Amino acid sequence: MRPARTTVATAVAAVAALTAVTGCADKTDAASGGKGGPAVHVTAKDDSCAVSTASFAAGHVQLAVENQGSRVTEVELLFPDGRIATERENLGPGTRATVTAEVKAGTYNIACIPGMKGQGIRKKVTVTGGTAERRDPAKDAAVDAYRAYAQAQADATLPKVKTFTDAVRAGDIPAARKAFAPSRVGWERTEPVAESFGDIDPKTDTRADGLEDGQKWTGWHALEKQLWQDKKLSADSKALADQLDKDLADWQQRVGRAEITPTSMANGAKELLDEVATNKITGEEDRYSHTDLSDFQANVDGAQKAYELLKPVARKNDPALSAELDKQFAAIDTLLAKYHDSHSSDGFVAYTKVAPAQRKQLSDGVNALAEPLSKLAAAVVK
């Protein structure tokens, strides 16, 4: 979920966490894009979005992005219909990063979004024919398997969500609380796929401080607030439950049509670690229920699944990177296991019980994994 920052304290915590995660990438100023072509340089400011070229060849492309503005910024490469081809969130002032994408010929938009709210400042770009690459059976197999995984997660989510929303409609607060975190697992594992559609995530997974002007608050977190902070369901709770069912059924139907490539899988895995750094470590995501560790585990699970499917390619192209990723995924899983609680409905202790020193240890583990994971996309396209 695209995080929002409405207080100085929240901004400092989130940006500090992300700076640690993306430290290596922040110092990167790529000189080449794709397989030998020039990178597309994107310079984001508070009131402008400069793109170094209005046209580039289809295939693998690198966006070398830099935030020269004063606010945290997001840069997106958008398909003509508004779906996200690739993105880089949480670019702090002065931050640079490189994002690898795989695109076909057509008209796209590059968007710089100061403050990570709204449509941002858009620049139209044209992707020209390019040279078709020879099909790689290993990459094709990874994409097919990941598509099946994403669909299976969506299919499994709907009945769990119905358990949650049925309890809300029945006014059964204890049952709804018990079902809340389990209903989110499949979504959190595959969130980059959901976010690629653009319009579903804001309706289902936005926090109160992430709302656009005039946007009605719907989705999981609107109900989470009622269940834990308000300790009572409001007059609109049944409508919110119905809307959540409808929006997630829409997501389930669209998953099979998602644009998935090896590079989008690798980028998505990194995005999931960024989610952990900016929302879970800080306790922002599930701020009322404190079920953040369940989402944390689901994000890691989804990232690890994408990596495992790409590992035959990554191991061939960069065996040292693959070995490091194996090591760091095992390490973060071991860290999370310390907080398992078999008596909890979501399988973890409440995040309020995780002390600051323990949160720092978790953050360090995420950082250690995110650094090599940021290199996966480049390894896959070698």
mmCIF file of N, CA, C and O in Angstrom, residues 50-142:
data_model
loop_
_atom_site.group_PDB
_atom_site.id
_atom_site.type_symbol
_atom_site.label_atom_id
_atom_site.label_comp_id
_atom_site.label_asym_id
_atom_site.label_seq_id
_atom_site.Cartn_x
_atom_site.Cartn_y
_atom_site.Cartn_z
ATOM 1 N N ALA A 50 11.329 15.811 -15.200
ATOM 2 C CA ALA A 50 12.136 15.872 -16.417
ATOM 3 C C ALA A 50 12.568 14.470 -16.830
ATOM 4 O O ALA A 50 13.070 13.701 -16.005
ATOM 5 N N VAL A 51 12.358 14.135 -18.097
ATOM 6 C CA VAL A 51 12.722 12.834 -18.639
ATOM 7 C C VAL A 51 13.738 13.062 -19.752
ATOM 8 O O VAL A 51 13.541 13.921 -20.622
ATOM 9 N N SER A 52 14.830 12.315 -19.732
ATOM 10 C CA SER A 52 15.944 12.584 -20.643
ATOM 11 C C SER A 52 15.637 12.291 -22.098
ATOM 12 O O SER A 52 16.293 12.811 -22.990
ATOM 13 N N THR A 53 14.656 11.454 -22.359
ATOM 14 C CA THR A 53 14.285 11.150 -23.740
ATOM 15 C C THR A 53 12.796 10.865 -23.807
ATOM 16 O O THR A 53 12.219 10.327 -22.858
ATOM 17 N N ALA A 54 12.193 11.227 -24.926
ATOM 18 C CA ALA A 54 10.760 10.984 -25.108
ATOM 19 C C ALA A 54 10.500 9.679 -25.840
ATOM 20 O O ALA A 54 9.354 9.300 -26.056
ATOM 21 N N SER A 55 11.589 8.977 -26.213
ATOM 22 C CA SER A 55 11.423 7.735 -26.968
ATOM 23 C C SER A 55 12.576 6.795 -26.659
ATOM 24 O O SER A 55 13.731 7.221 -26.577
ATOM 25 N N PHE A 56 12.250 5.523 -26.480
ATOM 26 C CA PHE A 56 13.286 4.515 -26.287
ATOM 27 C C PHE A 56 12.770 3.174 -26.782
ATOM 28 O O PHE A 56 11.567 2.991 -27.002
ATOM 29 N N ALA A 57 13.692 2.238 -26.974
ATOM 30 C CA ALA A 57 13.353 0.963 -27.601
ATOM 31 C C ALA A 57 12.689 0.003 -26.624
ATOM 32 O O ALA A 57 12.948 0.029 -25.420
ATOM 33 N N ALA A 58 11.823 -0.833 -27.155
ATOM 34 C CA ALA A 58 11.153 -1.862 -26.353
ATOM 35 C C ALA A 58 12.172 -2.862 -25.829
ATOM 36 O O ALA A 58 13.284 -2.978 -26.328
ATOM 37 N N GLY A 59 11.755 -3.565 -24.801
ATOM 38 C CA GLY A 59 12.618 -4.558 -24.174
ATOM 39 C C GLY A 59 12.933 -4.142 -22.754
ATOM 40 O O GLY A 59 12.096 -3.551 -22.071
ATOM 41 N N HIS A 60 14.124 -4.445 -22.310
ATOM 42 C CA HIS A 60 14.529 -4.069 -20.963
ATOM 43 C C HIS A 60 15.066 -2.645 -20.961
ATOM 44 O O HIS A 60 15.891 -2.286 -21.797
ATOM 45 N N VAL A 61 14.587 -1.874 -20.021
ATOM 46 C CA VAL A 61 15.014 -0.483 -19.919
ATOM 47 C C VAL A 61 15.285 -0.167 -18.460
ATOM 48 O O VAL A 61 14.628 -0.698 -17.561
ATOM 49 N N GLN A 62 16.277 0.678 -18.219
ATOM 50 C CA GLN A 62 16.554 1.150 -16.878
ATOM 51 C C GLN A 62 16.107 2.599 -16.737
ATOM 52 O O GLN A 62 16.414 3.430 -17.589
ATOM 53 N N LEU A 63 15.384 2.881 -15.677
ATOM 54 C CA LEU A 63 15.052 4.243 -15.308
ATOM 55 C C LEU A 63 16.007 4.655 -14.193
ATOM 56 O O LEU A 63 15.985 4.074 -13.110
ATOM 57 N N ALA A 64 16.853 5.626 -14.476
ATOM 58 C CA ALA A 64 17.754 6.162 -13.456
ATOM 59 C C ALA A 64 17.052 7.384 -12.877
ATOM 60 O O ALA A 64 16.978 8.431 -13.514
ATOM 61 N N VAL A 65 16.492 7.239 -11.699
ATOM 62 C CA VAL A 65 15.635 8.271 -11.132
ATOM 63 C C VAL A 65 16.356 9.023 -10.013
ATOM 64 O O VAL A 65 17.161 8.459 -9.276
ATOM 65 N N GLU A 66 16.053 10.308 -9.908
ATOM 66 C CA GLU A 66 16.630 11.143 -8.872
ATOM 67 C C GLU A 66 15.582 12.123 -8.380
ATOM 68 O O GLU A 66 14.875 12.755 -9.175
ATOM 69 N N ASN A 67 15.454 12.240 -7.075
ATOM 70 C CA ASN A 67 14.533 13.192 -6.475
ATOM 71 C C ASN A 67 15.301 14.434 -6.046
ATOM 72 O O ASN A 67 16.032 14.420 -5.057
ATOM 73 N N GLN A 68 15.134 15.528 -6.786
ATOM 74 C CA GLN A 68 15.756 16.799 -6.441
ATOM 75 C C GLN A 68 14.785 17.731 -5.741
ATOM 76 O O GLN A 68 15.069 18.910 -5.542
ATOM 77 N N GLY A 69 13.637 17.199 -5.353
ATOM 78 C CA GLY A 69 12.641 18.002 -4.659
ATOM 79 C C GLY A 69 12.825 17.956 -3.160
ATOM 80 O O GLY A 69 13.787 17.388 -2.636
ATOM 81 N N SER A 70 11.873 18.546 -2.452
ATOM 82 C CA SER A 70 11.949 18.640 -0.990
ATOM 83 C C SER A 70 11.064 17.631 -0.285
ATOM 84 O O SER A 70 11.075 17.561 0.938
ATOM 85 N N ARG A 71 10.302 16.840 -1.060
ATOM 86 C CA ARG A 71 9.371 15.884 -0.455
ATOM 87 C C ARG A 71 9.673 14.456 -0.913
ATOM 88 O O ARG A 71 10.270 14.244 -1.966
ATOM 89 N N VAL A 72 9.233 13.500 -0.116
ATOM 90 C CA VAL A 72 9.308 12.104 -0.536
ATOM 91 C C VAL A 72 8.482 11.952 -1.807
ATOM 92 O O VAL A 72 7.368 12.468 -1.911
ATOM 93 N N THR A 73 9.027 11.254 -2.783
ATOM 94 C CA THR A 73 8.436 11.201 -4.122
ATOM 95 C C THR A 73 8.357 9.763 -4.628
ATOM 96 O O THR A 73 9.129 8.904 -4.216
ATOM 97 N N GLU A 74 7.416 9.534 -5.516
ATOM 98 C CA GLU A 74 7.295 8.252 -6.208
ATOM 99 C C GLU A 74 7.425 8.497 -7.705
ATOM 100 O O GLU A 74 6.950 9.517 -8.224
ATOM 101 N N VAL A 75 8.093 7.581 -8.406
ATOM 102 C CA VAL A 75 8.193 7.636 -9.864
ATOM 103 C C VAL A 75 7.594 6.358 -10.430
ATOM 104 O O VAL A 75 7.921 5.258 -9.980
ATOM 105 N N GLU A 76 6.695 6.518 -11.405
ATOM 106 C CA GLU A 76 6.014 5.377 -12.000
ATOM 107 C C GLU A 76 6.166 5.394 -13.521
ATOM 108 O O GLU A 76 6.170 6.471 -14.141
ATOM 109 N N LEU A 77 6.270 4.203 -14.109
ATOM 110 C CA LEU A 77 6.131 4.029 -15.541
ATOM 111 C C LEU A 77 4.778 3.379 -15.755
ATOM 112 O O LEU A 77 4.529 2.279 -15.250
ATOM 113 N N LEU A 78 3.889 4.061 -16.478
ATOM 114 C CA LEU A 78 2.495 3.644 -16.583
ATOM 115 C C LEU A 78 2.153 3.164 -17.983
ATOM 116 O O LEU A 78 2.509 3.798 -18.986
ATOM 117 N N PHE A 79 1.421 2.065 -18.049
ATOM 118 C CA PHE A 79 0.875 1.606 -19.319
ATOM 119 C C PHE A 79 -0.165 2.621 -19.809
ATOM 120 O O PHE A 79 -0.669 3.445 -19.028
ATOM 121 N N PRO A 80 -0.530 2.556 -21.091
ATOM 122 C CA PRO A 80 -1.534 3.498 -21.614
ATOM 123 C C PRO A 80 -2.858 3.478 -20.848
ATOM 124 O O PRO A 80 -3.523 4.511 -20.749
ATOM 125 N N ASP A 81 -3.232 2.330 -20.296
ATOM 126 C CA ASP A 81 -4.506 2.253 -19.568
ATOM 127 C C ASP A 81 -4.371 2.596 -18.091
ATOM 128 O O ASP A 81 -5.317 2.438 -17.317
ATOM 129 N N GLY A 82 -3.199 3.073 -17.683
ATOM 130 C CA GLY A 82 -3.013 3.509 -16.306
ATOM 131 C C GLY A 82 -2.413 2.479 -15.383
ATOM 132 O O GLY A 82 -2.057 2.788 -14.241
ATOM 133 N N ARG A 83 -2.276 1.226 -15.840
ATOM 134 C CA ARG A 83 -1.633 0.218 -15.002
ATOM 135 C C ARG A 83 -0.155 0.551 -14.824
ATOM 136 O O ARG A 83 0.447 1.186 -15.676
ATOM 137 N N ILE A 84 0.410 0.118 -13.712
ATOM 138 C CA ILE A 84 1.799 0.430 -13.397
ATOM 139 C C ILE A 84 2.710 -0.647 -13.975
ATOM 140 O O ILE A 84 2.603 -1.826 -13.618
ATOM 141 N N ALA A 85 3.610 -0.249 -14.872
ATOM 142 C CA ALA A 85 4.589 -1.189 -15.426
ATOM 143 C C ALA A 85 5.704 -1.420 -14.415
ATOM 144 O O ALA A 85 6.165 -2.542 -14.216
ATOM 145 N N THR A 86 6.160 -0.353 -13.801
ATOM 146 C CA THR A 86 7.126 -0.445 -12.713
ATOM 147 C C THR A 86 7.075 0.868 -11.950
ATOM 148 O O THR A 86 6.567 1.883 -12.452
ATOM 149 N N GLU A 87 7.577 0.859 -10.729
ATOM 150 C CA GLU A 87 7.536 2.063 -9.910
ATOM 151 C C GLU A 87 8.667 2.031 -8.900
ATOM 152 O O GLU A 87 9.227 0.983 -8.594
ATOM 153 N N ARG A 88 8.973 3.194 -8.381
ATOM 154 C CA ARG A 88 9.877 3.293 -7.244
ATOM 155 C C ARG A 88 9.252 4.272 -6.257
ATOM 156 O O ARG A 88 9.095 5.454 -6.567
ATOM 157 N N GLU A 89 8.885 3.762 -5.112
ATOM 158 C CA GLU A 89 8.247 4.568 -4.085
ATOM 159 C C GLU A 89 9.292 5.091 -3.102
ATOM 160 O O GLU A 89 10.432 4.654 -3.077
ATOM 161 N N ASN A 90 8.836 6.040 -2.287
ATOM 162 C CA ASN A 90 9.613 6.486 -1.125
ATOM 163 C C ASN A 90 11.005 7.002 -1.467
ATOM 164 O O ASN A 90 11.977 6.702 -0.781
ATOM 165 N N LEU A 91 11.095 7.778 -2.526
ATOM 166 C CA LEU A 91 12.364 8.404 -2.882
ATOM 167 C C LEU A 91 12.505 9.681 -2.059
ATOM 168 O O LEU A 91 11.832 10.682 -2.324
ATOM 169 N N GLY A 92 13.369 9.666 -1.067
ATOM 170 C CA GLY A 92 13.582 10.844 -0.240
ATOM 171 C C GLY A 92 14.321 11.931 -0.999
ATOM 172 O O GLY A 92 14.933 11.688 -2.046
ATOM 173 N N PRO A 93 14.274 13.148 -0.505
ATOM 174 C CA PRO A 93 15.013 14.237 -1.154
ATOM 175 C C PRO A 93 16.493 13.883 -1.310
ATOM 176 O O PRO A 93 17.134 13.387 -0.383
ATOM 177 N N GLY A 94 17.012 14.106 -2.509
ATOM 178 C CA GLY A 94 18.407 13.795 -2.784
ATOM 179 C C GLY A 94 18.681 12.343 -3.108
ATOM 180 O O GLY A 94 19.819 11.960 -3.359
ATOM 181 N N THR A 95 17.629 11.523 -3.139
ATOM 182 C CA THR A 95 17.798 10.091 -3.368
ATOM 183 C C THR A 95 17.877 9.773 -4.857
ATOM 184 O O THR A 95 17.160 10.350 -5.665
ATOM 185 N N ARG A 96 18.761 8.842 -5.196
ATOM 186 C CA ARG A 96 18.848 8.309 -6.544
ATOM 187 C C ARG A 96 18.646 6.798 -6.491
ATOM 188 O O ARG A 96 19.024 6.152 -5.519
ATOM 189 N N ALA A 97 18.067 6.242 -7.532
ATOM 190 C CA ALA A 97 17.869 4.792 -7.605
ATOM 191 C C ALA A 97 17.725 4.391 -9.059
ATOM 192 O O ALA A 97 17.479 5.231 -9.935
ATOM 193 N N THR A 98 17.878 3.120 -9.319
ATOM 194 C CA THR A 98 17.713 2.579 -10.664
ATOM 195 C C THR A 98 16.641 1.503 -10.650
ATOM 196 O O THR A 98 16.654 0.627 -9.788
ATOM 197 N N VAL A 99 15.722 1.593 -11.586
ATOM 198 C CA VAL A 99 14.632 0.635 -11.690
ATOM 199 C C VAL A 99 14.680 -0.010 -13.068
ATOM 200 O O VAL A 99 14.785 0.691 -14.077
ATOM 201 N N THR A 100 14.624 -1.322 -13.113
ATOM 202 C CA THR A 100 14.620 -2.055 -14.380
ATOM 203 C C THR A 100 13.196 -2.442 -14.744
ATOM 204 O O THR A 100 12.448 -2.940 -13.903
ATOM 205 N N ALA A 101 12.806 -2.189 -15.978
ATOM 206 C CA ALA A 101 11.468 -2.541 -16.449
ATOM 207 C C ALA A 101 11.566 -3.287 -17.772
ATOM 208 O O ALA A 101 12.595 -3.247 -18.449
ATOM 209 N N GLU A 102 10.507 -3.966 -18.119
ATOM 210 C CA GLU A 102 10.427 -4.657 -19.404
ATOM 211 C C GLU A 102 9.149 -4.203 -20.086
ATOM 212 O O GLU A 102 8.052 -4.406 -19.558
ATOM 213 N N VAL A 103 9.278 -3.545 -21.233
ATOM 214 C CA VAL A 103 8.121 -2.936 -21.878
ATOM 215 C C VAL A 103 8.056 -3.294 -23.359
ATOM 216 O O VAL A 103 9.071 -3.545 -24.003
ATOM 217 N N LYS A 104 6.834 -3.266 -23.867
ATOM 218 C CA LYS A 104 6.589 -3.495 -25.284
ATOM 219 C C LYS A 104 6.375 -2.147 -25.967
ATOM 220 O O LYS A 104 6.212 -1.122 -25.309
ATOM 221 N N ALA A 105 6.343 -2.163 -27.290
ATOM 222 C CA ALA A 105 6.119 -0.937 -28.035
ATOM 223 C C ALA A 105 4.768 -0.329 -27.688
ATOM 224 O O ALA A 105 3.790 -1.042 -27.440
ATOM 225 N N GLY A 106 4.704 0.999 -27.642
ATOM 226 C CA GLY A 106 3.459 1.678 -27.338
ATOM 227 C C GLY A 106 3.715 3.026 -26.698
ATOM 228 O O GLY A 106 4.856 3.480 -26.578
ATOM 229 N N THR A 107 2.640 3.674 -26.268
ATOM 230 C CA THR A 107 2.721 4.967 -25.615
ATOM 231 C C THR A 107 2.540 4.781 -24.110
ATOM 232 O O THR A 107 1.592 4.105 -23.666
ATOM 233 N N TYR A 108 3.421 5.367 -23.334
ATOM 234 C CA TYR A 108 3.402 5.234 -21.886
ATOM 235 C C TYR A 108 3.471 6.626 -21.256
ATOM 236 O O TYR A 108 3.668 7.630 -21.937
ATOM 237 N N ASN A 109 3.329 6.665 -19.957
ATOM 238 C CA ASN A 109 3.565 7.883 -19.190
ATOM 239 C C ASN A 109 4.578 7.597 -18.101
ATOM 240 O O ASN A 109 4.549 6.520 -17.483
ATOM 241 N N ILE A 110 5.477 8.529 -17.867
ATOM 242 C CA ILE A 110 6.323 8.502 -16.683
ATOM 243 C C ILE A 110 5.778 9.572 -15.745
ATOM 244 O O ILE A 110 5.616 10.732 -16.138
ATOM 245 N N ALA A 111 5.452 9.162 -14.528
ATOM 246 C CA ALA A 111 4.841 10.075 -13.567
ATOM 247 C C ALA A 111 5.758 10.285 -12.373
ATOM 248 O O ALA A 111 6.284 9.327 -11.811
ATOM 249 N N CYS A 112 5.952 11.533 -12.007
ATOM 250 C CA CYS A 112 6.621 11.893 -10.754
ATOM 251 C C CYS A 112 5.534 12.368 -9.799
ATOM 252 O O CYS A 112 4.738 13.252 -10.163
ATOM 253 N N ILE A 113 5.490 11.791 -8.600
ATOM 254 C CA ILE A 113 4.391 12.080 -7.676
ATOM 255 C C ILE A 113 4.949 12.639 -6.371
ATOM 256 O O ILE A 113 5.230 11.892 -5.426
ATOM 257 N N PRO A 114 5.156 13.960 -6.290
ATOM 258 C CA PRO A 114 5.650 14.555 -5.047
ATOM 259 C C PRO A 114 4.670 14.306 -3.900
ATOM 260 O O PRO A 114 3.457 14.455 -4.070
ATOM 261 N N GLY A 115 5.207 13.894 -2.759
ATOM 262 C CA GLY A 115 4.342 13.590 -1.630
ATOM 263 C C GLY A 115 3.622 12.266 -1.760
ATOM 264 O O GLY A 115 2.886 11.864 -0.858
ATOM 265 N N MET A 116 3.799 11.575 -2.910
ATOM 266 C CA MET A 116 3.203 10.259 -3.152
ATOM 267 C C MET A 116 1.681 10.284 -3.059
ATOM 268 O O MET A 116 1.043 9.333 -2.636
ATOM 269 N N LYS A 117 1.076 11.394 -3.480
ATOM 270 C CA LYS A 117 -0.376 11.520 -3.513
ATOM 271 C C LYS A 117 -0.797 12.098 -4.849
ATOM 272 O O LYS A 117 -0.114 12.949 -5.412
ATOM 273 N N GLY A 118 -1.935 11.641 -5.327
ATOM 274 C CA GLY A 118 -2.481 12.171 -6.557
ATOM 275 C C GLY A 118 -1.874 11.539 -7.797
ATOM 276 O O GLY A 118 -1.139 10.552 -7.735
ATOM 277 N N GLN A 119 -2.199 12.126 -8.953
ATOM 278 C CA GLN A 119 -1.743 11.602 -10.237
ATOM 279 C C GLN A 119 -0.322 12.034 -10.565
ATOM 280 O O GLN A 119 0.326 11.457 -11.421
ATOM 281 N N GLY A 120 0.151 13.071 -9.899
ATOM 282 C CA GLY A 120 1.505 13.528 -10.120
ATOM 283 C C GLY A 120 1.670 14.306 -11.413
ATOM 284 O O GLY A 120 0.709 14.690 -12.082
ATOM 285 N N ILE A 121 2.920 14.514 -11.771
ATOM 286 C CA ILE A 121 3.280 15.237 -12.996
ATOM 287 C C ILE A 121 3.679 14.198 -14.025
ATOM 288 O O ILE A 121 4.600 13.413 -13.793
ATOM 289 N N ARG A 122 2.995 14.180 -15.158
ATOM 290 C CA ARG A 122 3.182 13.100 -16.134
ATOM 291 C C ARG A 122 3.872 13.586 -17.404
ATOM 292 O O ARG A 122 3.604 14.676 -17.890
ATOM 293 N N LYS A 123 4.731 12.720 -17.928
ATOM 294 C CA LYS A 123 5.398 12.956 -19.194
ATOM 295 C C LYS A 123 5.141 11.760 -20.109
ATOM 296 O O LYS A 123 5.381 10.610 -19.728
ATOM 297 N N LYS A 124 4.650 12.063 -21.313
ATOM 298 C CA LYS A 124 4.370 10.977 -22.263
ATOM 299 C C LYS A 124 5.676 10.525 -22.912
ATOM 300 O O LYS A 124 6.515 11.345 -23.307
ATOM 301 N N VAL A 125 5.849 9.225 -23.032
ATOM 302 C CA VAL A 125 7.009 8.658 -23.711
ATOM 303 C C VAL A 125 6.536 7.585 -24.689
ATOM 304 O O VAL A 125 5.483 6.975 -24.492
ATOM 305 N N THR A 126 7.317 7.389 -25.716
ATOM 306 C CA THR A 126 6.984 6.398 -26.735
ATOM 307 C C THR A 126 8.016 5.281 -26.710
ATOM 308 O O THR A 126 9.227 5.545 -26.750
ATOM 309 N N VAL A 127 7.536 4.058 -26.655
ATOM 310 C CA VAL A 127 8.410 2.889 -26.724
ATOM 311 C C VAL A 127 8.305 2.334 -28.134
ATOM 312 O O VAL A 127 7.209 1.985 -28.598
ATOM 313 N N THR A 128 9.423 2.279 -28.815
ATOM 314 C CA THR A 128 9.426 1.847 -30.215
ATOM 315 C C THR A 128 9.734 0.359 -30.331
ATOM 316 O O THR A 128 10.143 -0.278 -29.357
ATOM 317 N N GLY A 129 9.580 -0.165 -31.524
ATOM 318 C CA GLY A 129 9.618 -1.605 -31.794
ATOM 319 C C GLY A 129 10.639 -2.427 -31.066
ATOM 320 O O GLY A 129 10.313 -3.405 -30.410
ATOM 321 N N GLY A 130 11.899 -2.053 -31.163
ATOM 322 C CA GLY A 130 12.928 -2.841 -30.499
ATOM 323 C C GLY A 130 13.153 -4.170 -31.198
ATOM 324 O O GLY A 130 12.508 -4.514 -32.183
ATOM 325 N N THR A 131 14.078 -4.914 -30.682
ATOM 326 C CA THR A 131 14.401 -6.228 -31.226
ATOM 327 C C THR A 131 13.907 -7.305 -30.289
ATOM 328 O O THR A 131 14.217 -7.290 -29.100
ATOM 329 N N ALA A 132 13.124 -8.201 -30.812
ATOM 330 C CA ALA A 132 12.567 -9.262 -29.974
ATOM 331 C C ALA A 132 13.685 -10.172 -29.462
ATOM 332 O O ALA A 132 14.559 -10.597 -30.225
ATOM 333 N N GLU A 133 13.651 -10.441 -28.163
ATOM 334 C CA GLU A 133 14.649 -11.325 -27.581
ATOM 335 C C GLU A 133 14.241 -12.783 -27.767
ATOM 336 O O GLU A 133 13.066 -13.102 -27.850
ATOM 337 N N ARG A 134 15.230 -13.646 -27.832
ATOM 338 C CA ARG A 134 14.938 -15.073 -27.912
ATOM 339 C C ARG A 134 14.261 -15.501 -26.618
ATOM 340 O O ARG A 134 14.649 -15.094 -25.530
ATOM 341 N N ARG A 135 13.222 -16.284 -26.734
ATOM 342 C CA ARG A 135 12.493 -16.733 -25.561
ATOM 343 C C ARG A 135 13.398 -17.574 -24.666
ATOM 344 O O ARG A 135 14.190 -18.383 -25.135
ATOM 345 N N ASP A 136 13.285 -17.360 -23.385
ATOM 346 C CA ASP A 136 14.049 -18.118 -22.408
ATOM 347 C C ASP A 136 13.067 -19.014 -21.658
ATOM 348 O O ASP A 136 12.224 -18.517 -20.890
ATOM 349 N N PRO A 137 13.125 -20.329 -21.857
ATOM 350 C CA PRO A 137 12.157 -21.223 -21.215
ATOM 351 C C PRO A 137 12.146 -21.096 -19.694
ATOM 352 O O PRO A 137 11.083 -21.203 -19.068
ATOM 353 N N ALA A 138 13.306 -20.844 -19.091
ATOM 354 C CA ALA A 138 13.362 -20.717 -17.631
ATOM 355 C C ALA A 138 12.595 -19.486 -17.161
ATOM 356 O O ALA A 138 11.877 -19.521 -16.150
ATOM 357 N N LYS A 139 12.732 -18.387 -17.886
ATOM 358 C CA LYS A 139 12.005 -17.169 -17.521
ATOM 359 C C LYS A 139 10.507 -17.340 -17.762
ATOM 360 O O LYS A 139 9.674 -16.897 -16.955
ATOM 361 N N ASP A 140 10.169 -17.964 -18.902
ATOM 362 C CA ASP A 140 8.751 -18.202 -19.185
ATOM 363 C C ASP A 140 8.119 -19.077 -18.099
ATOM 364 O O ASP A 140 6.983 -18.832 -17.665
ATOM 365 N N ALA A 141 8.849 -20.077 -17.654
ATOM 366 C CA ALA A 141 8.332 -20.963 -16.608
ATOM 367 C C ALA A 141 8.130 -20.202 -15.300
ATOM 368 O O ALA A 141 7.145 -20.413 -14.585
ATOM 369 N N ALA A 142 9.062 -19.295 -14.988
ATOM 370 C CA ALA A 142 8.946 -18.494 -13.764
ATOM 371 C C ALA A 142 7.714 -17.606 -13.813
ATOM 372 O O ALA A 142 6.960 -17.498 -12.832
#
